[in-house]
Coordinates of C-alpha atoms in Angstrom, one line a residue:
M1 CA 1.5 -30.8 3.8
L2 CA 3.9 -29.2 6.3
P3 CA 5.9 -26.4 5.8
N4 CA 4.4 -24.1 3.0
Y5 CA 7.7 -22.4 2.3
R6 CA 11.6 -23.3 1.8
W7 CA 13.0 -21.2 4.5
L8 CA 16.0 -18.9 4.2
D9 CA 18.2 -17.4 6.9
T10 CA 19.0 -14.1 6.3
P11 CA 22.8 -13.6 6.7
A12 CA 24.8 -11.3 9.0
D13 CA 28.1 -10.4 9.9
E14 CA 28.0 -11.2 13.8
T15 CA 30.5 -9.3 15.1
S16 CA 29.4 -6.1 12.7
V17 CA 25.9 -6.8 14.4
R18 CA 27.2 -6.9 17.8
T19 CA 29.2 -4.3 17.4
L20 CA 25.9 -2.3 16.3
A21 CA 23.7 -4.1 19.0
Q22 CA 26.1 -2.4 21.8
T23 CA 26.7 1.3 20.4
V24 CA 23.2 2.0 19.8
G25 CA 21.8 -0.1 22.7
L26 CA 19.6 -2.9 21.2
S27 CA 19.8 -6.2 21.8
V28 CA 21.5 -8.8 19.3
P29 CA 18.3 -10.0 17.4
V30 CA 17.1 -6.7 16.4
A31 CA 20.3 -5.2 15.5
R32 CA 21.1 -8.2 13.2
I33 CA 17.8 -6.6 11.5
L34 CA 19.2 -3.1 10.8
F35 CA 22.0 -4.5 10.0
A36 CA 20.8 -7.0 7.4
R37 CA 18.6 -4.4 5.7
G38 CA 20.8 -2.2 5.3
T39 CA 21.1 0.4 8.1
R40 CA 25.1 -0.5 8.6
T41 CA 26.6 2.5 11.1
P42 CA 25.4 3.9 14.3
A43 CA 24.1 7.0 12.9
D44 CA 22.5 5.6 10.2
A45 CA 20.7 3.1 13.3
V46 CA 19.8 6.2 15.1
A47 CA 18.2 8.3 12.1
F48 CA 16.2 5.3 11.4
L49 CA 14.8 4.7 15.2
S50 CA 14.3 8.2 15.5
P51 CA 12.5 9.5 11.7
D52 CA 12.5 12.8 12.4
L53 CA 10.7 15.7 10.1
R54 CA 13.1 18.1 10.4
A55 CA 15.7 16.6 10.1
H56 CA 15.4 13.9 7.8
L57 CA 13.1 15.2 5.1
A58 CA 15.3 16.9 2.5
P59 CA 14.6 20.7 1.1
P60 CA 11.8 20.3 -0.8
C61 CA 13.1 22.2 -3.8
D62 CA 16.0 20.1 -4.1
F63 CA 13.5 17.3 -5.6
P64 CA 13.8 17.6 -9.3
G65 CA 11.1 20.2 -10.9
V66 CA 8.9 21.1 -7.5
R67 CA 10.8 24.6 -8.1
E68 CA 9.2 25.2 -11.1
A69 CA 5.8 23.9 -10.2
V70 CA 5.8 26.2 -7.5
E71 CA 7.0 29.2 -9.0
R72 CA 4.1 28.5 -11.6
L73 CA 1.5 27.9 -8.7
W74 CA 2.6 30.7 -7.2
A75 CA 2.2 32.7 -10.4
A76 CA -1.5 31.4 -10.9
V77 CA -2.6 32.1 -7.1
R78 CA -1.5 36.0 -7.0
A79 CA -3.0 36.5 -10.8
R80 CA -6.3 34.3 -9.1
R81 CA -6.3 32.2 -11.7
E82 CA -8.4 29.1 -11.4
I83 CA -6.3 25.6 -10.6
V84 CA -8.0 22.7 -11.1
V85 CA -6.1 19.3 -9.0
F86 CA -6.8 16.1 -10.9
G87 CA -6.4 13.4 -9.4
D88 CA -7.2 9.5 -9.0
F89 CA -9.8 7.1 -7.3
D90 CA -7.6 5.4 -5.1
A91 CA -6.6 6.5 -1.8
D92 CA -3.1 7.7 -2.9
G93 CA -4.8 9.9 -5.6
V94 CA -7.7 11.0 -2.9
A95 CA -5.1 11.9 -0.1
A96 CA -3.0 14.1 -2.9
T97 CA -5.7 15.4 -3.8
A98 CA -6.9 16.7 -0.3
I99 CA -3.2 17.6 0.8
L100 CA -2.3 20.0 -2.6
V101 CA -6.2 21.3 -2.4
T102 CA -5.5 22.0 0.9
A103 CA -2.2 23.6 0.7
L104 CA -3.3 26.0 -2.5
R105 CA -6.5 27.4 -0.5
K106 CA -4.5 28.1 2.4
I107 CA -1.8 30.4 0.8
G108 CA -5.0 32.1 -1.0
G109 CA -5.6 30.4 -4.1
V110 CA -8.6 29.1 -6.2
A111 CA -8.2 25.6 -6.4
E112 CA -11.0 22.8 -6.5
A113 CA -10.4 19.2 -6.8
F114 CA -11.1 16.6 -9.9
L115 CA -11.3 13.1 -9.7
P116 CA -12.4 10.8 -12.9
V117 CA -14.9 8.1 -11.9
R118 CA -13.8 4.7 -12.6
E119 CA -16.2 3.6 -15.2
P120 CA -16.7 5.1 -17.4
E121 CA -13.7 7.3 -17.3
G122 CA -11.0 4.6 -16.3
Y123 CA -7.9 5.7 -14.6
G124 CA -5.5 9.0 -14.7
L125 CA -6.3 11.7 -17.3
T126 CA -8.3 10.6 -19.9
F127 CA -10.3 12.5 -22.4
A128 CA -13.3 11.0 -20.8
A129 CA -12.7 12.4 -17.6
L130 CA -11.4 16.1 -19.3
E131 CA -14.6 15.9 -21.2
R132 CA -16.6 15.5 -18.0
C133 CA -14.5 18.1 -16.4
R134 CA -15.3 21.0 -19.0
A135 CA -18.7 20.1 -19.1
E136 CA -18.9 20.5 -15.2
R137 CA -16.9 23.8 -14.7
G138 CA -18.3 25.3 -18.4
R139 CA -14.8 25.1 -19.5
L140 CA -11.0 24.3 -18.9
P141 CA -9.3 25.4 -16.0
D142 CA -6.4 27.8 -16.5
L143 CA -4.2 25.7 -14.7
L144 CA -4.4 22.2 -14.7
V145 CA -2.0 20.3 -12.5
T146 CA -2.4 16.6 -11.6
V147 CA -1.6 14.3 -8.7
D148 CA -1.2 10.6 -8.6
C149 CA -1.5 10.3 -12.7
G150 CA -0.6 11.8 -15.7
I151 CA 2.9 10.9 -16.6
G152 CA 1.9 8.7 -19.4
A153 CA -1.2 11.2 -20.7
V154 CA 1.1 12.2 -23.6
A155 CA -2.0 13.1 -26.3
E156 CA -4.1 14.3 -23.2
V157 CA -1.5 17.1 -22.3
A158 CA -1.2 18.1 -25.8
Y159 CA -4.7 18.9 -26.4
L160 CA -5.0 20.9 -23.2
R161 CA -2.0 22.5 -24.2
E162 CA -3.7 23.0 -27.4
K163 CA -6.7 24.7 -25.7
G164 CA -4.1 26.7 -23.7
V165 CA -4.3 25.0 -20.4
E166 CA -1.0 25.2 -19.0
V167 CA -0.3 21.8 -17.1
I168 CA 1.8 20.7 -14.2
I169 CA 1.8 16.5 -13.7
T170 CA 2.9 15.6 -10.5
D171 CA 3.5 11.6 -10.8
H172 CA 5.2 8.7 -9.1
H173 CA 4.3 6.0 -11.7
E174 CA 6.9 4.7 -14.6
P175 CA 7.3 7.1 -17.2
D176 CA 7.4 5.8 -20.6
A177 CA 9.8 6.8 -23.3
A178 CA 7.8 9.9 -24.6
L179 CA 7.2 12.1 -21.8
P180 CA 3.6 14.7 -21.7
A181 CA 5.0 18.3 -23.1
A182 CA 3.3 19.8 -19.6
E183 CA 5.2 23.0 -18.6
V184 CA 6.7 21.1 -15.6
I185 CA 6.9 17.3 -14.5
V186 CA 7.6 16.6 -10.8
N187 CA 8.3 12.5 -10.9
P188 CA 10.5 10.5 -8.3
R189 CA 11.3 8.4 -11.3
L190 CA 13.3 11.3 -13.3
G191 CA 16.2 11.5 -10.8
A192 CA 15.0 12.2 -6.9
S193 CA 17.8 12.2 -4.5
P194 CA 18.6 9.0 -2.3
G195 CA 15.6 8.9 0.2
A196 CA 13.0 10.7 -1.9
E197 CA 12.9 7.9 -5.3
H198 CA 9.5 5.7 -3.5
L199 CA 7.5 8.4 -2.7
C200 CA 4.1 7.5 -3.5
G201 CA 1.7 11.0 -5.2
A202 CA 0.6 12.3 -2.1
G203 CA 4.2 12.2 -0.9
V204 CA 5.2 13.8 -4.0
A205 CA 2.3 16.5 -3.5
F206 CA 3.7 16.9 0.1
K207 CA 6.7 17.9 -1.5
V208 CA 4.9 20.7 -3.4
A209 CA 2.7 21.7 -0.7
H210 CA 5.7 22.3 0.9
A211 CA 7.8 24.3 -1.0
L212 CA 4.8 26.3 -1.6
A213 CA 4.8 27.6 2.1
E214 CA 8.3 28.1 2.0
M215 CA 8.6 29.7 -1.4
G216 CA 5.8 32.1 -0.2
K217 CA 7.3 33.0 2.9
A218 CA 10.7 33.3 1.5
E219 CA 9.1 35.8 -1.2
G220 CA 6.4 37.3 1.7
W221 CA 3.7 36.8 0.0
Y222 CA 2.5 33.9 2.7
Q223 CA 1.9 35.2 6.3
G224 CA 0.0 32.9 7.8
G225 CA 0.7 29.8 10.2
T226 CA 2.2 26.3 8.8
F227 CA -0.3 24.1 7.8
G228 CA 2.4 20.8 7.0
G229 CA 0.8 19.1 10.5
E230 CA -2.5 19.0 9.2
L231 CA -1.5 17.0 5.2
L232 CA 0.6 14.5 7.9
A233 CA -2.2 11.6 8.4
A234 CA -3.1 11.9 4.5
V235 CA 0.6 11.6 3.1
G236 CA 0.8 8.8 6.2
L237 CA -2.1 6.7 5.3
A238 CA -1.6 7.1 1.7
T239 CA 2.4 6.0 1.9
V240 CA 0.9 2.6 3.5
A241 CA -2.2 2.3 1.1
D242 CA -0.1 2.3 -2.2
I243 CA 2.5 0.1 -1.2
V244 CA 5.8 1.7 -1.3
P245 CA 9.4 1.3 0.6
L246 CA 8.5 2.3 4.1
T247 CA 12.4 3.2 4.4
G248 CA 13.6 6.8 3.7
E249 CA 11.5 9.6 3.8
N250 CA 8.2 7.4 3.5
R251 CA 9.6 6.1 6.9
V252 CA 9.4 9.7 8.0
F253 CA 6.1 10.3 6.6
V254 CA 4.6 7.5 8.4
A255 CA 6.3 7.7 11.3
N256 CA 5.2 11.3 12.1
A257 CA 1.8 10.6 10.8
L258 CA 1.5 7.8 13.7
K259 CA 3.2 10.0 16.4
Y260 CA 1.3 13.0 15.6
W261 CA -2.0 11.5 14.8
S262 CA -4.1 13.0 17.8
R263 CA -3.0 16.6 17.2
Y264 CA -3.5 17.1 13.6
A265 CA -5.7 14.2 12.1
G266 CA -8.8 15.7 10.4
E267 CA -12.4 15.2 11.4
G268 CA -13.1 12.9 8.7
L269 CA -10.5 10.4 9.7
R270 CA -10.9 10.5 13.0
A271 CA -15.0 9.6 12.0
L272 CA -13.8 6.9 10.0
L273 CA -11.5 5.2 12.7
S274 CA -13.7 5.5 15.4
R275 CA -16.5 3.6 13.3
A276 CA -14.7 1.1 11.6
S277 CA -11.8 0.2 14.1
P278 CA -12.7 2.0 17.8
Q279 CA -10.6 -0.3 19.9
T280 CA -7.6 1.2 17.8
V281 CA -8.1 4.5 17.9
D282 CA -5.5 4.8 20.9
M283 CA -2.8 2.3 19.5
L284 CA -2.7 3.1 15.7
D285 CA 0.1 1.4 13.5
A286 CA 0.9 1.3 9.9
T287 CA -1.2 -2.0 9.5
T288 CA -4.7 0.6 10.6
F289 CA -3.6 2.6 7.7
G290 CA -3.5 -0.7 5.4
F291 CA -6.2 -2.3 6.7
V292 CA -8.8 -0.4 8.2
L293 CA -8.9 3.3 6.6
G294 CA -7.1 2.5 3.4
P295 CA -9.5 0.2 2.1
R296 CA -12.4 2.2 3.0
I297 CA -11.0 5.3 1.4
N298 CA -10.6 3.1 -1.6
A299 CA -13.8 1.7 -1.6
A300 CA -15.5 4.9 -2.4
G301 CA -13.9 4.7 -5.8
R302 CA -14.4 0.9 -6.0
M303 CA -18.3 0.9 -5.5
G304 CA -19.3 4.9 -6.5
S305 CA -17.4 8.1 -6.2
A306 CA -14.2 9.2 -4.8
M307 CA -15.3 12.4 -4.5
V308 CA -16.9 11.0 -0.9
A309 CA -13.6 10.2 0.2
Y310 CA -12.2 13.4 -0.8
E311 CA -14.5 15.1 1.4
L312 CA -14.0 13.2 4.3
L313 CA -10.4 13.7 4.2
T314 CA -11.2 17.8 3.9
T315 CA -14.5 18.5 5.8
Q316 CA -13.8 20.2 9.2
N317 CA -17.4 19.6 10.2
R318 CA -18.0 16.7 13.0
D319 CA -21.5 15.9 11.6
R320 CA -20.6 15.9 8.4
A321 CA -17.4 13.7 8.9
A322 CA -19.7 11.1 10.7
E323 CA -21.9 11.1 7.5
L324 CA -19.4 10.7 5.4
A325 CA -17.8 8.0 7.5
S326 CA -21.6 5.7 7.4
K327 CA -21.3 6.1 3.9
L328 CA -17.5 5.0 3.6
E329 CA -18.0 2.2 5.7
A330 CA -21.5 1.1 3.8
F331 CA -19.6 1.5 0.5
N332 CA -16.3 -1.0 2.0
G333 CA -19.0 -3.5 3.3
E334 CA -20.7 -3.8 -0.2
R335 CA -16.7 -3.8 -1.7
R336 CA -16.2 -6.9 0.5
G337 CA -19.3 -8.5 -0.3
V338 CA -18.5 -8.5 -4.1
E339 CA -14.9 -9.6 -3.1
T340 CA -15.9 -13.0 -1.4
R341 CA -18.3 -13.7 -4.5
I342 CA -15.4 -12.8 -7.5
V343 CA -12.3 -14.6 -5.7
A344 CA -14.8 -17.8 -5.2
A345 CA -15.7 -17.9 -8.4
A346 CA -11.9 -17.2 -9.5
R347 CA -10.6 -20.0 -7.2
R348 CA -12.9 -22.5 -8.8
R349 CA -12.0 -21.0 -12.4
C350 CA -8.1 -21.6 -11.6
G351 CA -9.1 -25.4 -9.8
L352 CA -7.7 -23.9 -6.5
E353 CA -11.1 -25.0 -4.7
A354 CA -11.1 -28.1 -2.5
G355 CA -7.2 -28.3 -2.2
G356 CA -6.2 -27.5 -5.5
V357 CA -2.7 -27.4 -6.5
F358 CA -1.8 -24.6 -9.1
D359 CA 1.0 -25.2 -11.3
E360 CA 1.0 -22.5 -13.9
P361 CA 3.4 -19.7 -14.0
A362 CA 0.8 -17.0 -13.6
V363 CA -3.1 -16.8 -13.2
V364 CA -4.9 -15.3 -15.9
V365 CA -8.7 -15.1 -15.2
G366 CA -11.7 -13.0 -16.3
G367 CA -15.2 -13.0 -15.9
E368 CA -18.4 -10.4 -17.4
G369 CA -18.3 -7.1 -16.1
P370 CA -20.9 -5.0 -15.0
H371 CA -23.2 -5.5 -17.6
A372 CA -23.9 -9.3 -16.5
G373 CA -25.6 -8.0 -13.7
E374 CA -25.5 -8.7 -10.0
T375 CA -23.1 -11.9 -10.9
G376 CA -20.8 -9.6 -12.7
W377 CA -17.0 -9.1 -11.9
H378 CA -16.7 -5.6 -10.8
P379 CA -13.6 -3.1 -12.1
G380 CA -13.1 -1.8 -8.7
V381 CA -13.0 -5.0 -6.9
I382 CA -10.6 -6.8 -9.5
G383 CA -7.5 -5.2 -8.1
I384 CA -8.1 -7.0 -4.9
V385 CA -9.2 -10.4 -6.3
A386 CA -5.5 -10.4 -7.9
A387 CA -4.1 -9.6 -4.7
R388 CA -5.6 -12.6 -2.5
L389 CA -4.8 -14.8 -5.9
S390 CA -1.6 -13.8 -6.3
D391 CA -0.7 -14.5 -2.2
E392 CA -2.6 -17.7 -2.2
T393 CA -0.2 -19.0 -4.9
G394 CA 3.0 -16.9 -4.9
R395 CA 2.7 -16.0 -8.9
P396 CA 1.7 -13.1 -10.7
A397 CA -2.2 -12.8 -10.9
A398 CA -4.0 -10.7 -13.6
V399 CA -7.8 -10.6 -13.5
V400 CA -10.4 -9.2 -16.3
A401 CA -13.1 -7.9 -16.0
F402 CA -14.6 -8.2 -20.0
D403 CA -17.5 -5.6 -21.2
K404 CA -19.4 -6.5 -23.8
E405 CA -17.3 -6.1 -26.9
G406 CA -15.0 -8.9 -25.6
S407 CA -12.5 -6.0 -24.5
G408 CA -12.1 -5.8 -21.0
R409 CA -10.1 -3.4 -18.0
G410 CA -7.7 -5.6 -16.0
S411 CA -5.5 -5.7 -12.4
V412 CA -2.3 -7.7 -12.3
R413 CA -0.5 -7.8 -8.6
A414 CA 3.1 -9.6 -8.4
S415 CA 4.9 -10.9 -5.2
E416 CA 8.9 -10.4 -5.0
G417 CA 10.9 -11.6 -7.3
Y418 CA 8.1 -10.6 -10.2
H419 CA 7.9 -7.0 -12.0
A420 CA 3.8 -6.7 -13.5
L421 CA 4.9 -3.9 -15.9
Q422 CA 7.7 -5.7 -17.6
A423 CA 5.3 -8.9 -17.9
L424 CA 2.4 -6.7 -19.4
A425 CA 4.9 -5.0 -21.9
A426 CA 5.8 -8.8 -23.2
A427 CA 1.8 -8.9 -24.0
G428 CA 1.4 -5.6 -24.9
E429 CA 0.1 -6.7 -28.4
A430 CA -2.5 -7.5 -26.8
L431 CA -2.9 -4.6 -24.5
E432 CA -4.6 -1.2 -25.4
G433 CA -2.4 0.5 -22.5
F434 CA -1.2 -0.7 -19.4
G435 CA 0.6 1.4 -16.2
G436 CA 1.5 1.2 -12.6
H437 CA 4.2 -0.5 -10.6
A438 CA 6.4 -3.5 -10.4
R439 CA 4.2 -5.1 -7.8
A440 CA 0.4 -3.5 -8.8
A441 CA -0.6 -2.7 -12.3
G442 CA -3.6 -2.3 -14.8
F443 CA -4.3 -2.6 -18.3
R444 CA -6.8 -2.3 -20.5
L445 CA -7.4 -5.6 -22.9
K446 CA -8.4 -5.7 -26.5
P447 CA -11.1 -6.8 -27.8
G448 CA -11.0 -10.5 -28.4
Q449 CA -7.0 -10.9 -27.4
Y450 CA -7.9 -12.7 -24.1
D451 CA -6.2 -15.5 -25.3
T452 CA -3.2 -14.1 -26.4
F453 CA -2.8 -12.0 -23.5
K454 CA -3.1 -14.7 -21.0
R455 CA -0.3 -16.8 -23.3
L456 CA 2.6 -14.0 -23.6
F457 CA 1.7 -13.0 -19.9
C458 CA 2.4 -16.1 -18.8
E459 CA 5.7 -16.4 -20.7
A460 CA 6.5 -13.8 -19.6
C461 CA 6.0 -14.4 -15.7
S462 CA 7.7 -17.5 -16.6
K463 CA 11.0 -16.3 -17.7
Q464 CA 10.9 -13.9 -14.3
S465 CA 10.7 -16.9 -12.0
V466 CA 13.6 -18.3 -11.0
D467 CA 12.4 -20.3 -8.8
A468 CA 8.4 -22.0 -8.7
V469 CA 9.1 -23.1 -4.6
R470 CA 7.6 -20.0 -2.6
T471 CA 10.8 -19.1 0.0
L472 CA 10.6 -17.7 3.7
K473 CA 13.0 -15.1 4.7
I474 CA 13.9 -15.8 8.4
D475 CA 15.3 -12.7 10.4
G476 CA 16.5 -14.4 13.4
W477 CA 16.2 -17.4 15.7
L478 CA 15.0 -17.1 19.2
M479 CA 14.7 -19.3 22.5
P480 CA 11.8 -19.1 23.6
E481 CA 12.3 -17.8 26.7
E482 CA 13.4 -14.6 24.9
L483 CA 9.3 -14.1 23.7
S484 CA 8.2 -11.3 26.1
L485 CA 6.2 -8.4 26.0
P486 CA 9.5 -6.5 26.5
F487 CA 10.9 -8.3 23.4
Y488 CA 8.2 -7.1 21.5
R489 CA 8.6 -3.5 22.9
E490 CA 12.1 -3.6 21.2
Q491 CA 11.1 -5.0 18.2
Q492 CA 8.2 -2.2 17.6
R493 CA 11.2 0.3 17.7
L494 CA 11.8 -0.9 13.7
A495 CA 8.2 -0.1 13.2
P496 CA 6.1 1.2 11.2
F497 CA 6.4 -1.9 9.2
G498 CA 5.4 -2.5 5.7
M499 CA 6.8 -2.5 2.0
G500 CA 10.4 -2.4 2.1
N501 CA 10.8 -3.1 5.8
P502 CA 8.5 -6.0 6.7
T503 CA 7.3 -7.4 10.3
P504 CA 10.3 -9.5 11.6
H505 CA 9.9 -13.2 10.8
W506 CA 11.4 -14.9 13.7
G507 CA 12.0 -18.9 14.1
V508 CA 12.2 -21.3 17.2
R509 CA 13.0 -24.4 17.3
G510 CA 11.4 -27.5 19.0
M511 CA 8.6 -26.0 20.4
A512 CA 6.2 -28.5 21.7
V513 CA 2.4 -27.7 20.7
E514 CA 0.4 -28.5 23.8
S515 CA -3.0 -27.9 22.1
V516 CA -4.2 -27.0 18.8
R517 CA -8.4 -26.5 17.6
P518 CA -9.4 -25.2 14.6
I519 CA -10.8 -21.6 15.0
G520 CA -13.3 -19.5 12.3
A521 CA -16.8 -20.1 11.0
A522 CA -15.1 -22.6 8.9
G523 CA -12.7 -23.9 11.2
E524 CA -9.9 -21.7 8.2
H525 CA -7.8 -20.7 11.2
L526 CA -5.7 -22.8 13.4
Q527 CA -5.4 -21.4 17.6
F528 CA -1.9 -23.5 19.6
T529 CA -1.0 -23.4 23.0
F530 CA 2.6 -24.0 22.6
A531 CA 5.3 -24.3 25.5
A532 CA 7.7 -21.5 26.0
G533 CA 10.7 -22.7 28.2
A534 CA 11.5 -25.2 31.0
G535 CA 9.5 -22.8 33.9
G536 CA 6.2 -24.4 32.1
Q537 CA 5.2 -20.8 30.6
T538 CA 3.0 -21.3 27.6
L539 CA 2.2 -18.9 24.6
R540 CA -0.6 -19.0 22.4
G541 CA -0.3 -18.4 18.9
V542 CA -2.7 -18.6 15.4
W543 CA -1.9 -19.7 12.3
F544 CA -4.5 -17.9 9.4
R545 CA -5.8 -19.5 6.6
N546 CA -4.0 -23.0 7.4
G547 CA -6.8 -24.9 9.1
R548 CA -6.6 -27.4 6.5
Q549 CA -2.6 -28.2 8.3
I550 CA -4.7 -29.6 11.3
E551 CA -4.6 -33.2 10.6
A552 CA -0.8 -32.9 9.8
V553 CA -0.2 -31.0 12.9
R554 CA -2.0 -33.7 14.8
A555 CA 0.4 -36.7 13.1
A556 CA 3.2 -35.3 13.2
P557 CA 5.9 -36.9 16.0
G558 CA 7.9 -34.6 18.6
R559 CA 8.3 -31.2 18.4
F560 CA 8.0 -28.5 15.7
D561 CA 10.3 -25.6 14.1
V562 CA 8.2 -22.8 14.3
I563 CA 8.0 -19.4 12.3
F564 CA 6.0 -16.3 13.6
E565 CA 5.8 -12.5 13.4
L566 CA 5.4 -11.4 17.1
T567 CA 2.7 -9.9 18.2
Q568 CA 0.7 -8.5 21.3
N569 CA -2.4 -9.9 22.3
D570 CA -4.9 -7.1 24.7
F571 CA -7.8 -9.4 25.2
G572 CA -9.5 -9.4 28.5
G573 CA -7.8 -6.4 30.0
E574 CA -4.0 -8.6 29.8
S575 CA -1.6 -8.1 27.7
S576 CA 0.6 -11.0 26.4
A577 CA 3.1 -11.6 23.6
E578 CA 1.5 -13.8 20.8
L579 CA 2.8 -15.5 18.0
R580 CA 1.2 -14.9 14.2
V581 CA 2.4 -18.4 12.9
I582 CA 3.6 -18.1 9.1
D583 CA 5.0 -21.6 8.9
M584 CA 6.2 -24.7 10.9
A585 CA 7.7 -28.2 10.4
P586 CA 8.6 -30.8 12.4
E587 CA 11.6 -30.0 14.2
G588 CA 14.6 -30.3 11.7
A589 CA 12.4 -30.5 8.4
G590 CA 12.1 -27.1 7.8
I591 CA 15.9 -26.2 6.6

């Protein structure tokens, strides 16, 4: 069965790499990664290695639409008009809402948050959500500003304008051909400068908040203190959770959110981290945002009300923060149970259980929605299920939760090399609507159109795919003796890692396996001891979700070429370098 991927070396001009290494003071392997990822000059390398808020964020009013939006927001604040910030129920939308409401209230605005409910209102600015907003308030607001949504809400914005509501759209999703007739639209897809083109919804909201403070001070309307720091944790968390590239200004946001966490993180996020992962409180990284905090913020909107997560991000009361953190932890536990059940059912329907081979161009699978009771496919979890199926197969995955009428809500996740939105557009005749990103999108299925959707979506993905064999990019080959804590710490200068700046994939040739054993409740993982050099040193390694490979490892003669991420193990109070194995093959067989 070995290996799981076809391995590809990452090319780089070695002379330029060595020059960069000497100029900036890096080892050649680390400099090679910088060069291969587009950082070619010493000045660019210094900026990458030391992302600074003041030096590396463009002035907020340089962002298209921000000046006009802020002028209108300040006019509403000074006139004491009611402002509703209309967000979304995921981590990005909740964080964006918290950022903008906090900023507006800091400058004296009358602002409140509104977040839609996933069922039955659906994603974004919908008529169902607007009706609840009107009913709860007694009337529509004077000004409605969206965050992380609204770019496709042409009919809804037209309705609001007819009712006399001023509308400002701030979003980051792909626009359709027809834009809503809002007073102002702020969206990086409409012409942001380099470095800001991939901001998430919270990043766009941070730009608006930054400009509110700057314009207020310049015009003498605001004499209060700075408040950007207290918004950092939210924008950094959202940037990682929304899986946007950690390059340009996104990298600046995340790096500084981590750097200044202990100073600026609010009571809610501190309580949530202490409850969810107390061992990481003093050593946060982007993984903490993406796999510890982000899922718990998301869980509120998936399993209950996103307003619980919004309140957690904005509360300043320590006792209340602890209560809210407990609620989010409960939501997340419920989410995990439902996810496990649906993943198992989806894998059975796709023939993936018991080592089944999946050879279709895409995964398309559906199940009865919440009306089926406890066995129903919860629409708040299908996006996670799609991600799991896509990761396992290397193909796009579309998962649908059907309603009683045979229509349903669906989520798509796609790996590198595929474009989810383009595939959904090709299947548009079977859909009532869709939206999202290249890698993650959502859709609404027309009644009775599942088979048509499956056929068209798979055809589109088949045309997108250039290679059915999954490939694995290798950033560099190392000698066993280089695998040390000092080298790991140098590697971490390239962090934060994530989408657009992945954790380096290193390779070592001819590693001897001294021992291998299954670990995990069902033996689903493998733990190794590798020989690391001629001096008798050993390295520990773990290969997650590859317990099925144990017999292949034991049967293979000789040594192995191993591809891995280098991590730090702090078990037992002692730190050591450790390998998180990604793939391995008998020596010389991987490439």
